[in-house]
């Protein structure tokens, strides 16, 4: 239990406890309910942090793995027309599509990121999510949005689930080209609070996310990371120092026996530039 619970946010853990109390027929103090949501007009609505998916490690029949919203809905905490009343994953996804049909793509991305576990979405629905992500990422001001990193991570997950290496690598190249046009001078660092630094951080993190998807072995994941990092540097030279720093961190963490095949040769190549 400790291993799983440490992966949960405070709000989600409280939601799990409240859900367990409700299933057991125990009374729930008002202050716990107020920690999980608030009144919106006449309706109580939960905070998004209480709705996020549970880590996969939890056994399905264990209380901490169960959906905490189900007993809250059963007890009438949410009104009949509340959008979060739908807890079936695919139906909830359809509801999100319907609710955000005419809205900002960034809002759609935020809801998907918070409420839907992409690893469990049917492949048939990933294409529709990809279309929304393409629209969000191609928007002229996308990189300036605070949700850009979230968009990039979701895009990487969708590409990983659908084994679309070509599409992901194309996005890496295009984003790097746009970035070098927008910030042609100066060095970009991952600690930089400027937009260029945030974009580079999102770009490199998306590479990690993509490499992690699927059943690839460690060596294949590393090959994907070093290849994509090399592409970023070739197109956006200002990222060189930041990329070297990332690879050095990987090398220290993985050790020489693993790093000597792809990470160290890539480091030697980049340091020679």
XYZ file of N, CA and C in Angstrom:
819
model
N 0.819 -1.194 0.000
C 0.000 0.000 0.000
C 0.861 1.254 0.000
N 1.923 1.251 0.777
C 2.779 2.427 0.874
C 3.383 2.765 -0.474
N 3.831 1.726 -1.205
C 4.473 1.953 -2.502
C 3.519 2.642 -3.468
N 2.251 2.237 -3.454
C 1.257 2.824 -4.359
C 0.849 4.203 -3.881
N 0.566 4.341 -2.560
C 0.023 5.592 -2.048
C 1.014 6.732 -2.189
N 2.307 6.436 -2.163
C 3.302 7.494 -2.304
C 3.290 8.106 -3.700
N 2.675 7.413 -4.669
C 2.594 7.928 -6.025
C 1.377 8.831 -6.225
N 0.497 8.910 -5.234
C -0.729 9.681 -5.364
C -0.535 11.092 -4.820
N -1.235 12.046 -5.449
C -1.251 13.395 -4.897
C -2.047 13.382 -3.595
N -1.897 14.429 -2.792
C -2.619 14.490 -1.517
C -4.125 14.450 -1.743
N -4.621 15.220 -2.728
C -6.063 15.257 -2.991
C -6.596 13.915 -3.460
N -5.829 13.233 -4.322
C -6.294 11.937 -4.809
C -6.297 10.905 -3.682
N -5.308 10.956 -2.800
C -5.266 10.017 -1.676
C -6.449 10.255 -0.743
N -6.770 11.542 -0.489
C -7.942 11.856 0.344
C -9.212 11.350 -0.335
N -9.295 11.527 -1.671
C -10.462 11.039 -2.412
C -10.603 9.529 -2.261
N -9.482 8.816 -2.315
C -9.516 7.356 -2.170
C -10.037 6.963 -0.775
N -9.576 7.694 0.233
C -10.007 7.412 1.612
C -11.501 7.683 1.763
N -11.946 8.825 1.218
C -13.373 9.167 1.297
C -14.213 8.131 0.556
N -13.766 7.720 -0.633
C -14.487 6.694 -1.379
C -14.598 5.398 -0.589
N -13.509 5.035 0.091
C -13.503 3.809 0.900
C -14.475 3.942 2.071
N -14.520 5.121 2.704
C -15.452 5.353 3.815
C -16.899 5.226 3.341
N -17.186 5.828 2.176
C -18.552 5.785 1.656
C -18.964 4.361 1.315
N -18.058 3.584 0.725
C -18.381 2.192 0.397
C -18.664 1.381 1.658
N -17.964 1.754 2.738
C -18.111 1.018 4.002
C -19.326 1.483 4.803
N -19.991 2.540 4.330
C -21.148 3.065 5.050
C -20.788 3.955 6.213
N -19.521 4.365 6.303
C -19.073 5.217 7.400
C -19.383 6.686 7.086
N -19.623 7.498 8.105
C -19.880 8.926 7.877
C -18.604 9.641 7.406
N -18.766 10.637 6.549
C -17.635 11.411 6.038
C -17.716 12.831 6.583
N -16.715 13.273 7.319
C -16.738 14.636 7.856
C -16.835 15.681 6.745
N -17.545 16.763 7.017
C -17.735 17.823 6.020
C -16.407 18.418 5.556
N -15.428 18.484 6.468
C -14.167 19.127 6.077
C -13.420 18.296 5.030
N -13.622 16.975 5.021
C -12.994 16.148 3.987
C -13.649 16.408 2.628
N -14.961 16.543 2.642
C -15.665 16.846 1.391
C -15.220 18.184 0.832
N -14.997 19.162 1.708
C -14.580 20.495 1.257
C -13.150 20.485 0.718
N -12.338 19.504 1.149
C -10.972 19.395 0.626
C -10.961 18.854 -0.800
N -12.023 18.147 -1.177
C -12.059 17.477 -2.478
C -12.785 18.271 -3.556
N -13.544 19.287 -3.178
C -14.296 20.035 -4.177
C -14.920 21.270 -3.568
N -15.768 21.901 -4.363
C -16.418 23.128 -3.903
C -17.772 23.276 -4.581
N -18.580 24.163 -4.013
C -19.879 24.458 -4.600
C -19.695 25.321 -5.838
N -20.363 24.935 -6.930
C -20.412 25.748 -8.145
C -21.884 26.000 -8.410
N -22.376 27.137 -7.930
C -23.810 27.388 -7.951
C -24.469 26.512 -6.908
N -25.423 25.715 -7.344
C -26.098 24.802 -6.424
C -25.463 23.423 -6.406
N -24.437 23.239 -7.231
C -23.870 21.900 -7.428
C -22.474 21.808 -6.830
N -22.217 20.674 -6.146
C -20.860 20.404 -5.666
C -20.068 19.797 -6.815
N -18.837 20.254 -6.996
C -18.003 19.686 -8.066
C -16.618 19.378 -7.519
N -16.065 18.228 -7.858
C -14.739 17.859 -7.339
C -13.631 18.621 -8.047
N -12.529 18.828 -7.339
C -11.343 19.407 -7.966
C -10.739 18.387 -8.935
N -10.146 18.851 -10.044
C -9.571 17.908 -11.023
C -8.533 16.968 -10.422
N -7.786 17.444 -9.401
C -6.739 16.615 -8.806
C -7.293 15.353 -8.150
N -8.587 15.379 -7.833
C -9.205 14.213 -7.199
C -9.702 13.204 -8.219
N -9.538 13.511 -9.512
C -10.117 12.682 -10.565
C -9.093 11.956 -11.419
N -7.810 12.237 -11.200
C -6.792 11.685 -12.081
C -6.705 10.169 -11.936
N -6.228 9.466 -12.988
C -6.148 8.002 -12.928
C -5.203 7.519 -11.832
N -5.447 6.305 -11.355
C -4.611 5.684 -10.332
C -3.410 5.008 -10.976
N -2.215 5.066 -10.346
C -1.054 4.361 -10.888
C -1.349 2.892 -11.152
N -0.747 2.351 -12.209
C -1.050 0.984 -12.650
C -0.633 -0.094 -11.656
N 0.274 0.230 -10.740
C 0.781 -0.810 -9.840
C -0.282 -1.329 -8.878
N -1.313 -0.537 -8.615
C -2.291 -0.932 -7.608
C -3.143 -2.099 -8.095
N -3.299 -3.161 -7.283
C -4.182 -4.271 -7.653
C -5.621 -3.772 -7.806
N -6.348 -4.318 -8.801
C -7.678 -3.793 -9.126
C -8.676 -3.930 -7.984
N -8.545 -4.956 -7.147
C -9.509 -5.163 -6.073
C -9.084 -4.494 -4.765
N -8.032 -3.711 -4.800
C -7.528 -3.029 -3.615
C -8.216 -1.674 -3.526
N -8.599 -1.232 -2.319
C -9.403 -0.011 -2.168
C -8.739 1.214 -2.785
N -7.416 1.255 -2.751
C -6.734 2.436 -3.254
C -6.734 2.485 -4.786
N -7.065 1.354 -5.429
C -7.135 1.316 -6.890
C -8.534 1.622 -7.404
N -9.529 1.600 -6.512
C -10.913 1.787 -6.942
C -11.215 3.252 -7.228
N -12.150 3.474 -8.146
C -12.562 4.821 -8.511
C -13.280 5.462 -7.322
N -12.711 6.543 -6.754
C -13.344 7.141 -5.571
C -14.632 7.890 -5.893
N -14.833 8.259 -7.176
C -16.005 9.050 -7.528
C -17.280 8.216 -7.558
N -17.157 6.906 -7.820
C -18.351 6.053 -7.943
C -19.246 6.121 -6.706
N -18.708 5.918 -5.493
C -19.593 6.020 -4.318
C -20.080 7.442 -4.057
N -19.295 8.459 -4.451
C -19.744 9.848 -4.283
C -20.943 10.123 -5.190
N -20.892 9.585 -6.410
C -22.019 9.726 -7.342
C -23.234 8.975 -6.803
N -22.988 7.761 -6.290
C -24.072 6.937 -5.756
C -24.769 7.615 -4.580
N -23.987 8.361 -3.767
C -24.546 9.049 -2.601
C -25.147 10.407 -2.959
N -25.114 10.756 -4.248
C -25.749 11.991 -4.675
C -24.917 13.249 -4.477
N -23.602 13.096 -4.302
C -22.757 14.278 -4.128
C -22.733 15.123 -5.403
N -22.787 14.471 -6.556
C -22.785 15.178 -7.837
C -24.194 15.153 -8.425
N -24.614 16.261 -9.018
C -25.934 16.306 -9.636
C -26.036 15.356 -10.814
N -27.263 15.024 -11.203
C -27.485 14.049 -12.271
C -26.870 14.481 -13.598
N -26.829 15.805 -13.846
C -26.311 16.303 -15.123
C -24.844 16.721 -15.047
N -24.193 16.368 -13.935
C -22.778 16.761 -13.780
C -21.918 15.990 -14.784
N -20.990 16.687 -15.488
C -20.175 15.993 -16.504
C -19.312 14.877 -15.948
N -18.937 14.937 -14.666
C -18.092 13.898 -14.090
C -18.893 12.714 -13.570
N -20.210 12.739 -13.793
C -21.027 11.584 -13.417
C -20.678 10.359 -14.260
N -20.164 10.583 -15.447
C -19.774 9.487 -16.340
C -18.384 9.000 -15.969
N -18.279 7.757 -15.536
C -16.995 7.245 -15.080
C -16.421 6.170 -16.009
N -17.223 5.661 -16.953
C -16.667 4.751 -17.938
C -15.664 5.509 -18.800
N -14.471 4.945 -18.955
C -13.380 5.674 -19.611
C -13.745 6.133 -21.015
N -14.265 5.248 -21.826
C -14.565 5.593 -23.214
C -15.745 6.567 -23.298
N -16.730 6.399 -22.425
C -17.866 7.324 -22.420
C -17.441 8.699 -21.911
N -16.549 8.711 -20.909
C -16.036 9.989 -20.409
C -15.249 10.701 -21.498
N -14.476 9.939 -22.263
C -13.725 10.517 -23.373
C -14.678 11.128 -24.399
N -15.755 10.425 -24.708
C -16.755 10.951 -25.641
C -17.383 12.224 -25.098
N -17.618 12.252 -23.786
C -18.197 13.449 -23.145
C -17.233 14.630 -23.258
N -15.951 14.368 -23.067
C -14.954 15.434 -23.184
C -14.918 15.984 -24.606
N -14.970 15.078 -25.589
C -15.020 15.514 -26.983
C -16.231 16.412 -27.223
N -17.364 16.010 -26.698
C -18.604 16.760 -26.908
C -18.541 18.134 -26.222
N -18.043 18.153 -24.982
C -18.008 19.396 -24.210
C -17.002 20.397 -24.767
N -15.964 19.920 -25.452
C -14.897 20.812 -25.942
C -14.913 20.959 -27.460
N -16.016 20.538 -28.092
C -16.086 20.516 -29.554
C -15.781 21.879 -30.173
N -16.316 22.946 -29.586
C -16.135 24.286 -30.141
C -15.134 25.115 -29.345
N -14.506 24.511 -28.346
C -13.671 25.284 -27.443
C -12.192 25.302 -27.810
N -11.413 25.822 -26.893
C -9.971 25.921 -27.036
C -9.354 24.518 -26.985
N -8.544 24.145 -27.985
C -7.909 22.818 -27.951
C -7.072 22.596 -26.697
N -6.515 23.683 -26.157
C -5.719 23.560 -24.947
C -6.539 23.074 -23.765
N -7.813 23.468 -23.714
C -8.699 23.013 -22.638
C -8.965 21.522 -22.776
N -9.161 21.072 -24.012
C -9.332 19.639 -24.283
C -8.112 18.867 -23.795
N -6.926 19.368 -24.124
C -5.688 18.704 -23.717
C -5.597 18.606 -22.200
N -5.976 19.679 -21.500
C -5.914 19.675 -20.031
C -6.831 18.610 -19.449
N -8.043 18.493 -19.993
C -8.988 17.489 -19.488
C -8.493 16.071 -19.756
N -7.968 15.853 -20.950
C -7.447 14.522 -21.281
C -6.293 14.163 -20.352
N -5.404 15.112 -20.134
C -4.236 14.858 -19.290
C -4.644 14.522 -17.857
N -5.647 15.203 -17.346
C -6.063 15.010 -15.962
C -6.940 13.774 -15.766
N -7.835 13.507 -16.728
C -8.902 12.549 -16.479
C -8.773 11.223 -17.205
N -7.948 11.162 -18.253
C -7.902 9.961 -19.084
C -6.511 9.331 -19.054
N -6.466 8.057 -18.787
C -5.213 7.302 -18.862
C -5.052 6.811 -20.298
N -4.168 7.464 -21.052
C -4.018 7.141 -22.476
C -3.568 5.700 -22.711
N -2.890 5.114 -21.744
C -2.436 3.729 -21.903
C -3.609 2.755 -21.992
N -4.797 3.195 -21.542
C -5.948 2.295 -21.518
C -7.021 2.689 -22.524
N -6.755 3.743 -23.305
C -7.725 4.181 -24.312
C -7.660 3.248 -25.515
N -8.813 2.917 -26.077
C -8.842 2.068 -27.257
C -8.140 2.755 -28.426
N -7.427 1.968 -29.218
C -6.657 2.525 -30.332
C -7.536 3.314 -31.294
N -8.787 2.893 -31.446
C -9.686 3.575 -32.373
C -9.930 5.024 -31.972
N -9.842 5.315 -30.670
C -10.088 6.678 -30.194
C -8.830 7.541 -30.180
N -7.664 6.919 -30.302
C -6.419 7.690 -30.260
C -6.280 8.598 -31.482
N -6.844 8.181 -32.626
C -6.776 9.006 -33.824
C -7.482 10.338 -33.636
N -8.645 10.302 -32.970
C -9.390 11.537 -32.716
C -8.636 12.442 -31.742
N -8.001 11.830 -30.744
C -7.192 12.616 -29.807
C -6.010 13.237 -30.547
N -5.416 12.467 -31.452
C -4.269 12.968 -32.232
C -4.678 14.196 -33.059
N -5.868 14.160 -33.655
C -6.331 15.305 -34.442
C -6.423 16.562 -33.586
N -6.950 16.424 -32.386
C -7.062 17.560 -31.471
C -5.680 18.067 -31.073
N -4.762 17.143 -30.800
C -3.405 17.534 -30.425
C -2.696 18.232 -31.569
N -2.882 17.730 -32.798
C -2.282 18.383 -33.962
C -2.781 19.822 -34.085
N -4.090 20.013 -33.859
C -4.661 21.357 -33.929
C -4.101 22.254 -32.834
N -3.964 21.701 -31.628
C -3.453 22.495 -30.505
C -1.990 22.880 -30.712
N -1.177 21.925 -31.168
C 0.254 22.174 -31.330
C 0.567 23.054 -32.537
N -0.305 23.052 -33.537
C -0.061 23.863 -34.738
C -0.585 25.286 -34.598
N -1.266 25.569 -33.513
C -1.762 26.929 -33.276
C -0.567 27.884 -33.162
N -0.637 29.066 -33.784
C 0.514 29.993 -33.798
C 1.086 30.315 -32.410
N 0.250 30.382 -31.409
C 0.748 30.728 -30.076
C 0.923 29.540 -29.153
N 0.976 28.337 -29.713
C 0.992 27.123 -28.883
C 2.178 27.090 -27.925
N 3.365 27.441 -28.429
C 4.568 27.317 -27.586
C 4.571 28.319 -26.436
N 3.783 29.379 -26.562
C 3.722 30.375 -25.495
C 2.740 29.977 -24.396
N 1.909 28.977 -24.670
C 0.911 28.540 -23.698
C 1.568 27.755 -22.564
N 1.036 27.934 -21.347
C 1.549 27.172 -20.214
C 1.301 25.677 -20.385
N 0.303 25.342 -21.185
C -0.046 23.929 -21.395
C 0.791 23.274 -22.489
N 1.787 23.983 -23.044
C 2.561 23.412 -24.146
C 3.262 22.115 -23.737
N 3.853 22.096 -22.553
C 4.548 20.883 -22.095
C 3.577 19.712 -21.971
N 2.374 19.997 -21.491
C 1.350 18.966 -21.371
C 0.943 18.448 -22.749
N 0.782 19.388 -23.712
C 0.448 18.992 -25.086
C 1.538 18.093 -25.664
N 2.796 18.490 -25.451
C 3.921 17.736 -26.001
C 3.979 16.331 -25.410
N 3.760 16.209 -24.109
C 3.777 14.891 -23.464
C 2.659 13.993 -24.003
N 1.454 14.562 -24.140
C 0.335 13.771 -24.657
C 0.574 13.355 -26.095
N 1.129 14.268 -26.894
C 1.441 13.945 -28.278
C 2.431 12.779 -28.335
N 3.444 12.829 -27.467
C 4.437 11.743 -27.417
C 3.788 10.428 -27.015
N 2.859 10.470 -26.069
C 2.179 9.245 -25.637
C 1.338 8.650 -26.756
N 0.605 9.521 -27.470
C -0.237 9.034 -28.561
C 0.624 8.431 -29.668
N 1.708 9.119 -30.022
C 2.619 8.576 -31.035
C 3.219 7.259 -30.575
N 3.541 7.171 -29.291
C 4.100 5.922 -28.754
C 3.102 4.790 -28.783
N 1.852 5.067 -28.389
C 0.816 4.028 -28.392
C 0.532 3.524 -29.802
N 0.602 4.428 -30.784
C 0.293 4.048 -32.168
C 1.535 3.685 -32.965
N 2.694 3.628 -32.287
C 3.970 3.269 -32.930
C 4.276 4.175 -34.125
N 3.966 5.459 -33.979
C 4.185 6.420 -35.065
C 5.517 7.146 -34.866
N 6.619 6.423 -35.070
C 7.944 7.028 -34.928
C 8.154 8.142 -35.948
N 7.678 7.913 -37.168
C 7.860 8.898 -38.223
C 7.157 10.213 -37.888
N 5.923 10.120 -37.390
C 5.180 11.321 -37.025
C 5.814 12.058 -35.874
N 6.318 11.313 -34.879
C 6.948 11.962 -33.733
C 8.244 12.645 -34.145
N 9.064 11.963 -34.920
C 10.332 12.554 -35.347
C 10.107 13.781 -36.236
N 9.048 13.731 -37.050
C 8.709 14.896 -37.876
C 8.359 16.080 -36.996
N 7.585 15.843 -35.917
C 7.235 16.924 -34.986
C 8.473 17.472 -34.292
N 9.395 16.601 -33.918
C 10.649 17.037 -33.292
C 11.395 17.982 -34.240
N 11.505 17.594 -35.507
C 12.216 18.427 -36.479
C 11.510 19.771 -36.696
N 10.199 19.718 -36.867
C 9.459 20.945 -37.136
C 9.496 21.902 -35.947
N 9.363 21.365 -34.753
C 9.402 22.217 -33.555
C 10.785 22.830 -33.373
N 11.820 22.061 -33.660
C 13.187 22.578 -33.571
C 13.418 23.686 -34.599
N 12.905 23.496 -35.820
C 13.052 24.514 -36.866
C 12.319 25.802 -36.492
N 11.108 25.659 -35.968
C 10.350 26.833 -35.525
C 11.090 27.557 -34.403
N 11.701 26.792 -33.524
C 12.392 27.377 -32.375
C 13.645 28.140 -32.795
N 14.396 27.587 -33.725
C 15.611 28.281 -34.142
C 15.273 29.545 -34.930
N 14.137 29.543 -35.621
C 13.696 30.765 -36.298
C 13.259 31.822 -35.290
N 12.616 31.362 -34.224
C 12.099 32.288 -33.220
C 13.199 32.798 -32.289
N 14.179 31.932 -32.001
C 15.282 32.314 -31.098
C 16.606 31.957 -31.764
N 17.023 32.742 -32.751
C 18.214 32.390 -33.538
C 19.538 32.621 -32.807
N 19.521 33.383 -31.730
C 20.777 33.736 -31.055
C 20.735 33.340 -29.580
N 21.907 33.144 -29.021
C 22.023 32.865 -27.596
C 21.910 31.390 -27.261
N 22.367 31.058 -26.064
C 22.320 29.681 -25.575
C 21.031 29.460 -24.802
N 20.408 28.311 -25.006
C 19.162 27.978 -24.312
C 19.458 26.939 -23.241
N 18.990 27.184 -22.034
C 19.213 26.239 -20.939
C 17.876 25.758 -20.390
N 17.914 24.636 -19.704
C 16.691 24.056 -19.152
C 16.236 24.781 -17.897
N 17.105 25.573 -17.302
C 16.731 26.342 -16.117
C 16.274 27.745 -16.489
N 16.298 28.046 -17.771
C 15.905 29.360 -18.258
C 14.395 29.515 -18.132
N 13.950 30.593 -17.483
C 12.518 30.817 -17.317
C 11.897 31.467 -18.550
N 12.714 31.792 -19.538
C 12.183 32.372 -20.764
C 11.451 31.289 -21.557
N 10.678 31.743 -22.530
C 9.878 30.812 -23.321
C 10.745 29.786 -24.043
N 11.899 30.213 -24.534
C 12.778 29.287 -25.252
C 13.215 28.127 -24.364
N 13.522 28.419 -23.106
C 13.928 27.368 -22.178
C 12.793 26.412 -21.867
N 11.589 26.949 -21.721
C 10.429 26.098 -21.437
C 10.103 25.203 -22.632
N 10.271 25.749 -23.844
C 9.999 24.952 -25.036
C 11.012 23.824 -25.169
N 12.278 24.132 -24.938
C 13.307 23.094 -25.032
C 13.070 22.004 -23.988
N 12.725 22.398 -22.770
C 12.436 21.419 -21.722
C 11.291 20.509 -22.134
N 10.222 21.096 -22.683
C 9.070 20.302 -23.125
C 9.458 19.365 -24.260
N 10.282 19.855 -25.170
C 10.702 19.062 -26.332
C 11.506 17.839 -25.893
N 12.496 18.062 -25.026
C 13.342 16.952 -24.585
C 12.570 15.978 -23.699
N 11.685 16.507 -22.876
C 10.898 15.610 -22.022
C 9.961 14.750 -22.853
N 9.425 15.311 -23.942
C 8.558 14.533 -24.829
C 9.330 13.360 -25.436
N 10.599 13.566 -25.698
C 11.438 12.480 -26.223
C 11.512 11.338 -25.208
N 11.735 11.688 -23.937
C 11.765 10.663 -22.891
C 10.430 9.905 -22.839
N 9.328 10.656 -22.902
C 7.993 10.047 -22.830
C 7.785 9.085 -23.996
N 8.127 9.517 -25.197
C 7.963 8.671 -26.373
C 8.808 7.399 -26.268
N 10.052 7.557 -25.838
C 10.954 6.407 -25.728
C 10.460 5.390 -24.702
N 9.748 5.878 -23.697
C 9.267 5.000 -22.632
C 8.070 4.166 -23.070
N 7.373 4.593 -24.113
C 6.155 3.899 -24.548
C 6.468 2.538 -25.179
N 5.547 1.625 -25.063
C 5.696 0.335 -25.719
C 6.556 -0.646 -24.948
N 6.882 -1.747 -25.603
C 7.629 -2.842 -24.971
C 9.105 -2.850 -25.369
N 9.636 -1.694 -25.718
C 11.037 -1.640 -26.125
C 11.961 -1.983 -24.959
N 13.111 -2.574 -25.285
C 14.095 -2.805 -24.232
C 14.876 -1.520 -23.983
N 15.697 -1.532 -22.937
C 16.408 -0.319 -22.523
C 17.304 0.223 -23.629
N 18.003 -0.664 -24.322
C 18.924 -0.214 -25.376
C 18.181 0.514 -26.494
N 17.003 0.010 -26.852
C 16.214 0.657 -27.895
C 15.705 2.014 -27.431
N 15.306 2.110 -26.183
C 14.857 3.395 -25.638
C 15.995 4.415 -25.696
N 17.181 3.970 -25.331
C 18.338 4.869 -25.343
C 18.658 5.317 -26.759
N 18.551 4.393 -27.722
C 18.820 4.747 -29.125
C 17.841 5.818 -29.614
N 16.585 5.697 -29.222
C 15.579 6.698 -29.607
C 15.933 8.053 -29.003
N 16.297 8.060 -27.725
C 16.615 9.320 -27.044
C 17.825 9.987 -27.678
N 18.907 9.236 -27.881
C 20.125 9.848 -28.433
C 19.895 10.320 -29.867
N 19.128 9.574 -30.644
C 18.853 9.970 -32.019
C 18.045 11.268 -32.061
N 16.998 11.335 -31.255
C 16.171 12.546 -31.229
C 16.940 13.740 -30.668
N 17.738 13.512 -29.632
C 18.539 14.606 -29.071
C 19.521 15.139 -30.112
N 20.116 14.234 -30.858
C 21.056 14.638 -31.903
C 20.345 15.494 -32.963
N 19.124 15.103 -33.300
C 18.332 15.862 -34.272
C 18.057 17.270 -33.770
N 17.680 17.381 -32.504
C 17.389 18.705 -31.922
C 18.615 19.609 -32.015
N 19.778 19.081 -31.656
C 21.006 19.883 -31.664
C 21.397 20.283 -33.080
N 21.257 19.349 -34.018
C 21.621 19.656 -35.406
C 20.792 20.807 -35.965
N 19.514 20.846 -35.606
C 18.625 21.882 -36.132
C 18.665 23.148 -35.273
N 18.775 22.963 -33.971
C 18.730 24.089 -33.007
C 20.020 24.077 -32.189
N 21.115 24.590 -32.742
C 22.426 24.516 -32.078
C 22.466 25.127 -30.681
N 21.575 26.080 -30.409
C 21.569 26.718 -29.088
C 21.195 25.741 -27.974
N 20.693 24.570 -28.339
C 20.300 23.570 -27.337
C 21.464 22.667 -26.930
N 22.624 22.853 -27.544
C 23.749 21.915 -27.380
C 24.103 21.663 -25.921
N 24.345 22.706 -25.156
C 24.793 22.536 -23.769
C 23.730 21.824 -22.935
N 22.475 22.183 -23.154
C 21.392 21.547 -22.394
C 21.300 20.058 -22.711
N 21.420 19.702 -23.986
C 21.345 18.300 -24.387
C 22.524 17.521 -23.819
N 23.701 18.103 -23.869
C 24.880 17.445 -23.280
C 24.647 17.185 -21.800
N 24.077 18.157 -21.099
C 23.793 17.981 -19.678
C 22.837 16.834 -19.416
N 21.825 16.697 -20.253
C 20.866 15.590 -20.114
C 21.544 14.236 -20.324
N 22.372 14.160 -21.355
C 23.055 12.894 -21.651
C 24.080 12.549 -20.570
N 24.747 13.558 -20.035
C 25.683 13.295 -18.940
C 24.948 12.747 -17.719
N 23.756 13.293 -17.441
C 22.957 12.785 -16.324
C 22.530 11.349 -16.549
N 22.129 11.027 -17.777
C 21.768 9.641 -18.097
C 22.958 8.710 -17.937
N 24.128 9.169 -18.387
C 25.330 8.344 -18.310
C 25.686 8.022 -16.857
N 25.601 9.013 -16.007
C 25.906 8.789 -14.580
C 24.907 7.819 -13.954
N 23.644 7.967 -14.332
C 22.604 7.135 -13.732
C 22.673 5.692 -14.212
N 23.001 5.496 -15.483
C 22.963 4.151 -16.059
C 24.291 3.405 -15.955
N 25.374 4.151 -15.772
C 26.673 3.507 -15.654
C 27.335 3.262 -17.007
N 28.617 2.974 -16.977
C 29.409 2.833 -18.202
C 28.970 1.645 -19.041
N 28.631 0.523 -18.387
C 28.283 -0.685 -19.138
C 27.105 -0.461 -20.089
N 26.156 0.369 -19.676
C 25.002 0.662 -20.521
C 25.283 1.846 -21.445
N 25.956 2.858 -20.910
C 26.154 4.117 -21.640
C 27.124 4.001 -22.809
N 28.006 3.012 -22.790
C 29.085 2.965 -23.774
C 28.602 2.704 -25.201
N 27.381 2.209 -25.360
C 26.923 1.859 -26.706
C 26.364 3.060 -27.478
N 25.561 3.883 -26.839
C 24.947 4.998 -27.553
C 25.166 6.346 -26.871
N 25.064 6.387 -25.551
C 25.135 7.665 -24.854
C 26.531 8.270 -24.939
N 27.560 7.502 -24.597
C 28.925 8.043 -24.609
C 29.390 8.429 -26.015
N 29.141 7.611 -27.051
C 29.509 8.056 -28.407
C 28.798 9.347 -28.827
N 27.541 9.485 -28.443
C 26.801 10.708 -28.774
C 27.383 11.896 -28.019
N 27.738 11.676 -26.756
C 28.358 12.747 -25.971
C 29.677 13.203 -26.592
N 30.499 12.249 -27.008
C 31.772 12.598 -27.630
C 31.568 13.404 -28.920
N 30.579 12.991 -29.686
C 30.272 13.708 -30.919
C 29.812 15.136 -30.640
N 28.916 15.300 -29.675
C 28.372 16.622 -29.388
C 29.418 17.543 -28.737
N 30.248 16.979 -27.887
C 31.280 17.806 -27.258
C 32.302 18.309 -28.261
N 32.429 17.604 -29.381
C 33.378 18.010 -30.406
C 32.869 19.133 -31.303
N 31.661 19.588 -31.081
C 31.097 20.634 -31.951
C 31.533 22.016 -31.488
